């Protein structure tokens, strides 16, 4: 007796649904990745058709975008979301101004400009703390120290902020310091050391 078309199809479907026929099938993750790559290939194909020069033109455009993104990241430094404990100016505990200056001099003599810049900035802030122009505070960042010091030394507020930016760029932004960067902080250290504070302005700013 002949089996009708529909019953035969159902019988074949039931047979093929058995696990033995699907042992080597890709799992759910593999199927999702296959769909993703197919979609990505379709997007590239559509973009290459619209871009001048086809796929070669699209590749050039992507390289330009990547280069611009890298240049922008280098210029602005790594994005930071507020102060974190790792941003503390003095991560290794209290040391004297003389200690930081000696370390800065040693790094500079060896051409280690990043470390020299960091230690010179720490020396500037520690000297202000030792002169009681800044209250010693664990976890203070370079930006915070510069802003607070600018209240007592308004004539040096802008150079202090600039020095803090150099410190942040070197320490957190992946920038590389050089001799000129270090000499700028050294000059600021000498200038701040002999500067006379305006304590009235500092007190008013602190009370606002």
CSV table of C-alpha atoms in Angstrom, one decimal:
chain,number,residue,atom,x,y,z
A,1,UNK,CA,0.0,0.0,0.0
A,2,UNK,CA,1.4,3.4,-1.0
A,3,UNK,CA,1.9,6.0,1.7
A,4,UNK,CA,0.4,9.4,0.9
A,5,UNK,CA,2.6,12.4,0.3
A,6,UNK,CA,1.7,14.2,3.6
A,7,UNK,CA,2.0,11.1,5.9
A,8,UNK,CA,5.3,10.3,4.3
A,9,UNK,CA,6.6,13.9,4.9
A,10,UNK,CA,5.5,13.7,8.5
A,11,UNK,CA,7.2,10.4,8.9
A,12,UNK,CA,10.4,11.7,7.4
A,13,UNK,CA,10.3,14.8,9.7
A,14,UNK,CA,9.9,12.7,12.8
A,15,UNK,CA,12.8,10.5,11.7
A,16,UNK,CA,15.1,13.4,11.0
A,17,UNK,CA,14.2,15.1,14.4
A,18,UNK,CA,15.8,12.3,16.3
A,19,UNK,CA,18.9,13.3,18.2
A,20,UNK,CA,21.2,11.0,16.3
A,21,UNK,CA,20.9,13.2,13.2
A,22,UNK,CA,21.8,16.4,15.1
A,23,UNK,CA,24.8,15.4,17.2
A,24,UNK,CA,27.2,17.5,15.1
A,25,UNK,CA,24.9,20.6,14.7
A,26,UNK,CA,26.3,23.9,15.9
A,27,UNK,CA,25.1,25.0,19.4
A,28,UNK,CA,23.1,28.1,20.1
A,29,UNK,CA,26.1,30.3,20.5
A,30,UNK,CA,27.7,29.1,17.3
A,31,UNK,CA,24.5,29.8,15.4
A,32,UNK,CA,24.2,33.3,16.9
A,33,UNK,CA,27.8,34.0,15.9
A,34,UNK,CA,27.1,32.7,12.4
A,35,UNK,CA,24.1,35.0,12.1
A,36,UNK,CA,26.2,37.9,13.4
A,37,UNK,CA,29.0,37.4,10.9
A,38,UNK,CA,26.5,37.1,8.1
A,39,UNK,CA,24.8,40.3,9.1
A,40,UNK,CA,28.2,42.1,9.5
A,41,UNK,CA,29.2,40.8,6.0
A,42,UNK,CA,26.0,42.2,4.6
A,43,UNK,CA,26.6,45.6,6.2
A,44,UNK,CA,30.1,45.7,4.8
A,45,UNK,CA,28.9,44.7,1.4
A,46,UNK,CA,26.3,47.4,1.4
A,47,UNK,CA,28.8,50.0,2.7
A,48,UNK,CA,31.4,49.1,0.2
A,49,UNK,CA,28.8,49.5,-2.6
A,50,UNK,CA,28.0,53.0,-1.3
A,51,UNK,CA,31.6,54.1,-0.6
A,52,UNK,CA,33.7,55.6,-3.4
A,53,UNK,CA,36.1,53.0,-4.7
A,54,UNK,CA,34.1,50.0,-3.3
A,55,UNK,CA,35.7,47.9,-0.6
A,56,UNK,CA,39.1,49.5,-1.0
A,57,UNK,CA,37.6,53.0,-0.4
A,58,UNK,CA,35.7,51.7,2.6
A,59,UNK,CA,38.9,50.3,4.1
A,60,UNK,CA,40.6,53.7,3.6
A,61,UNK,CA,37.7,55.4,5.3
A,62,UNK,CA,37.8,53.0,8.3
A,63,UNK,CA,41.6,53.5,8.7
A,64,UNK,CA,41.1,57.3,8.7
A,65,UNK,CA,38.4,57.1,11.3
A,66,UNK,CA,40.6,54.8,13.5
A,67,UNK,CA,43.5,57.2,13.1
A,68,UNK,CA,41.4,60.2,14.1
A,69,UNK,CA,40.0,58.4,17.1
A,70,UNK,CA,43.6,57.5,18.3
A,71,UNK,CA,44.7,61.1,17.7
A,72,UNK,CA,41.8,62.5,19.8
A,73,UNK,CA,42.4,60.0,22.6
A,74,UNK,CA,46.1,60.9,22.7
A,75,UNK,CA,45.3,64.7,22.7
A,76,UNK,CA,42.6,64.5,25.4
A,77,UNK,CA,44.1,61.6,27.5
A,78,UNK,CA,42.3,58.7,28.9
A,79,UNK,CA,38.7,59.7,30.0
A,80,UNK,CA,38.3,59.8,33.8
A,81,UNK,CA,35.1,59.7,35.7
A,82,UNK,CA,35.9,61.8,38.8
A,83,UNK,CA,38.5,61.3,41.5
A,84,UNK,CA,39.3,57.7,42.4
A,85,UNK,CA,41.6,56.3,45.1
A,86,UNK,CA,44.1,55.5,42.4
A,87,UNK,CA,44.3,59.1,41.4
A,88,UNK,CA,45.8,60.1,44.7
A,89,UNK,CA,48.8,62.4,44.4
A,90,UNK,CA,50.7,60.6,47.1
A,91,UNK,CA,49.9,56.9,46.7
A,92,UNK,CA,52.9,55.7,48.7
A,93,UNK,CA,52.3,57.5,52.0
A,94,UNK,CA,53.8,60.7,53.5
A,95,UNK,CA,57.3,61.7,52.5
A,96,UNK,CA,59.0,65.1,53.0
A,97,UNK,CA,59.5,67.8,50.4
A,98,UNK,CA,63.2,67.1,50.4
A,99,UNK,CA,62.6,63.4,49.7
A,100,UNK,CA,60.4,64.2,46.7
A,101,UNK,CA,62.9,66.8,45.4
A,102,UNK,CA,65.7,64.4,45.7
A,103,UNK,CA,63.8,61.7,43.9
A,104,UNK,CA,62.9,64.1,41.1
A,105,UNK,CA,66.5,65.2,40.7
A,106,UNK,CA,67.6,61.5,40.5
A,107,UNK,CA,65.0,60.7,37.9
A,108,UNK,CA,65.9,63.8,35.9
A,109,UNK,CA,69.6,62.9,36.0
A,110,UNK,CA,68.8,59.5,34.5
A,111,UNK,CA,66.4,60.9,31.9
A,112,UNK,CA,63.3,59.3,33.4
A,113,UNK,CA,61.2,62.4,32.7
A,114,UNK,CA,57.8,60.8,33.6
A,115,UNK,CA,58.9,59.9,37.1
A,116,UNK,CA,60.8,63.2,37.4
A,117,UNK,CA,57.6,65.2,36.6
A,118,UNK,CA,55.6,63.1,39.1
A,119,UNK,CA,58.0,63.6,41.9
A,120,UNK,CA,58.5,67.3,41.2
A,121,UNK,CA,54.7,67.9,41.4
A,122,UNK,CA,54.5,66.0,44.6
A,123,UNK,CA,57.4,68.1,46.0
A,124,UNK,CA,55.4,71.3,45.1
A,125,UNK,CA,52.3,70.1,46.9
A,126,UNK,CA,54.2,68.7,49.9
A,127,UNK,CA,56.1,72.0,50.3
A,128,UNK,CA,52.7,73.9,50.4
A,129,UNK,CA,51.5,71.5,53.0
A,130,UNK,CA,54.6,72.0,55.1
A,131,UNK,CA,54.1,75.7,54.9
A,132,UNK,CA,50.5,75.2,56.1
A,133,UNK,CA,49.2,76.7,52.8
A,134,UNK,CA,47.4,73.4,52.2
A,135,UNK,CA,46.0,71.1,54.8
A,136,UNK,CA,47.5,67.6,54.5
A,137,UNK,CA,44.8,65.4,53.2
A,138,UNK,CA,45.1,61.7,52.1
A,139,UNK,CA,43.6,61.0,48.7
A,140,UNK,CA,44.0,64.5,47.4
A,141,UNK,CA,44.5,64.6,43.6
A,142,UNK,CA,46.8,66.9,41.7
A,143,UNK,CA,43.9,68.9,40.3
A,144,UNK,CA,42.4,69.4,43.8
A,145,UNK,CA,45.8,70.5,45.2
A,146,UNK,CA,46.3,73.0,42.3
A,147,UNK,CA,42.9,74.5,42.8
A,148,UNK,CA,43.3,74.9,46.5
A,149,UNK,CA,46.8,76.2,46.3
A,150,UNK,CA,45.6,78.8,43.7
A,151,UNK,CA,43.5,80.4,46.4
A,152,UNK,CA,46.5,81.1,48.6
A,153,UNK,CA,48.8,81.9,45.6
A,154,UNK,CA,46.5,83.5,43.0
A,155,UNK,CA,49.5,84.7,41.0
A,156,UNK,CA,50.5,81.1,40.4
A,157,UNK,CA,47.0,79.6,40.0
A,158,UNK,CA,47.3,79.1,36.3
A,159,UNK,CA,50.8,77.5,36.3
A,160,UNK,CA,49.7,75.2,39.2
A,161,UNK,CA,46.7,74.1,37.1
A,162,UNK,CA,48.9,73.6,34.1
A,163,UNK,CA,51.3,71.5,36.2
A,164,UNK,CA,48.5,69.4,37.5
A,165,UNK,CA,47.4,68.7,33.9
A,166,UNK,CA,50.9,67.6,33.0
A,167,UNK,CA,51.0,65.3,36.0
A,168,UNK,CA,47.6,63.8,35.1
A,169,UNK,CA,48.6,63.3,31.4
A,170,UNK,CA,51.8,61.5,32.4
A,171,UNK,CA,50.3,59.5,35.2
A,172,UNK,CA,46.9,58.5,33.9
A,173,UNK,CA,46.7,59.7,30.3
A,174,UNK,CA,49.6,57.7,28.8
A,175,UNK,CA,51.5,60.8,27.7
A,176,UNK,CA,55.3,60.9,27.7
A,177,UNK,CA,57.1,63.8,29.5
A,178,UNK,CA,60.3,65.3,28.3
A,179,UNK,CA,63.0,67.6,29.6
A,180,UNK,CA,61.0,70.7,28.8
A,181,UNK,CA,58.0,69.4,30.8
A,182,UNK,CA,60.2,68.7,33.8
A,183,UNK,CA,61.9,72.1,33.7
A,184,UNK,CA,58.6,73.8,33.7
A,185,UNK,CA,57.6,72.1,37.0
A,186,UNK,CA,61.1,72.8,38.4
A,187,UNK,CA,60.7,76.5,37.7
A,188,UNK,CA,57.3,76.5,39.3
A,189,UNK,CA,58.6,74.7,42.3
A,190,UNK,CA,61.3,77.4,42.8
A,191,UNK,CA,58.7,80.2,42.2
A,192,UNK,CA,56.1,78.8,44.6
A,193,UNK,CA,58.8,78.2,47.3
A,194,UNK,CA,59.5,82.0,47.4
A,195,UNK,CA,56.0,83.2,46.8
A,196,UNK,CA,54.2,85.1,49.5
A,197,UNK,CA,50.6,83.8,50.1
A,198,UNK,CA,47.4,85.8,50.2
A,199,UNK,CA,45.9,84.1,53.1
A,200,UNK,CA,42.8,86.4,53.2
A,201,UNK,CA,41.8,85.2,49.7
A,202,UNK,CA,42.5,81.6,50.6
A,203,UNK,CA,40.2,81.8,53.7
A,204,UNK,CA,37.4,83.5,51.7
A,205,UNK,CA,37.6,80.8,49.0
A,206,UNK,CA,37.6,78.0,51.6
A,207,UNK,CA,34.5,79.5,53.3
A,208,UNK,CA,32.4,79.8,50.2
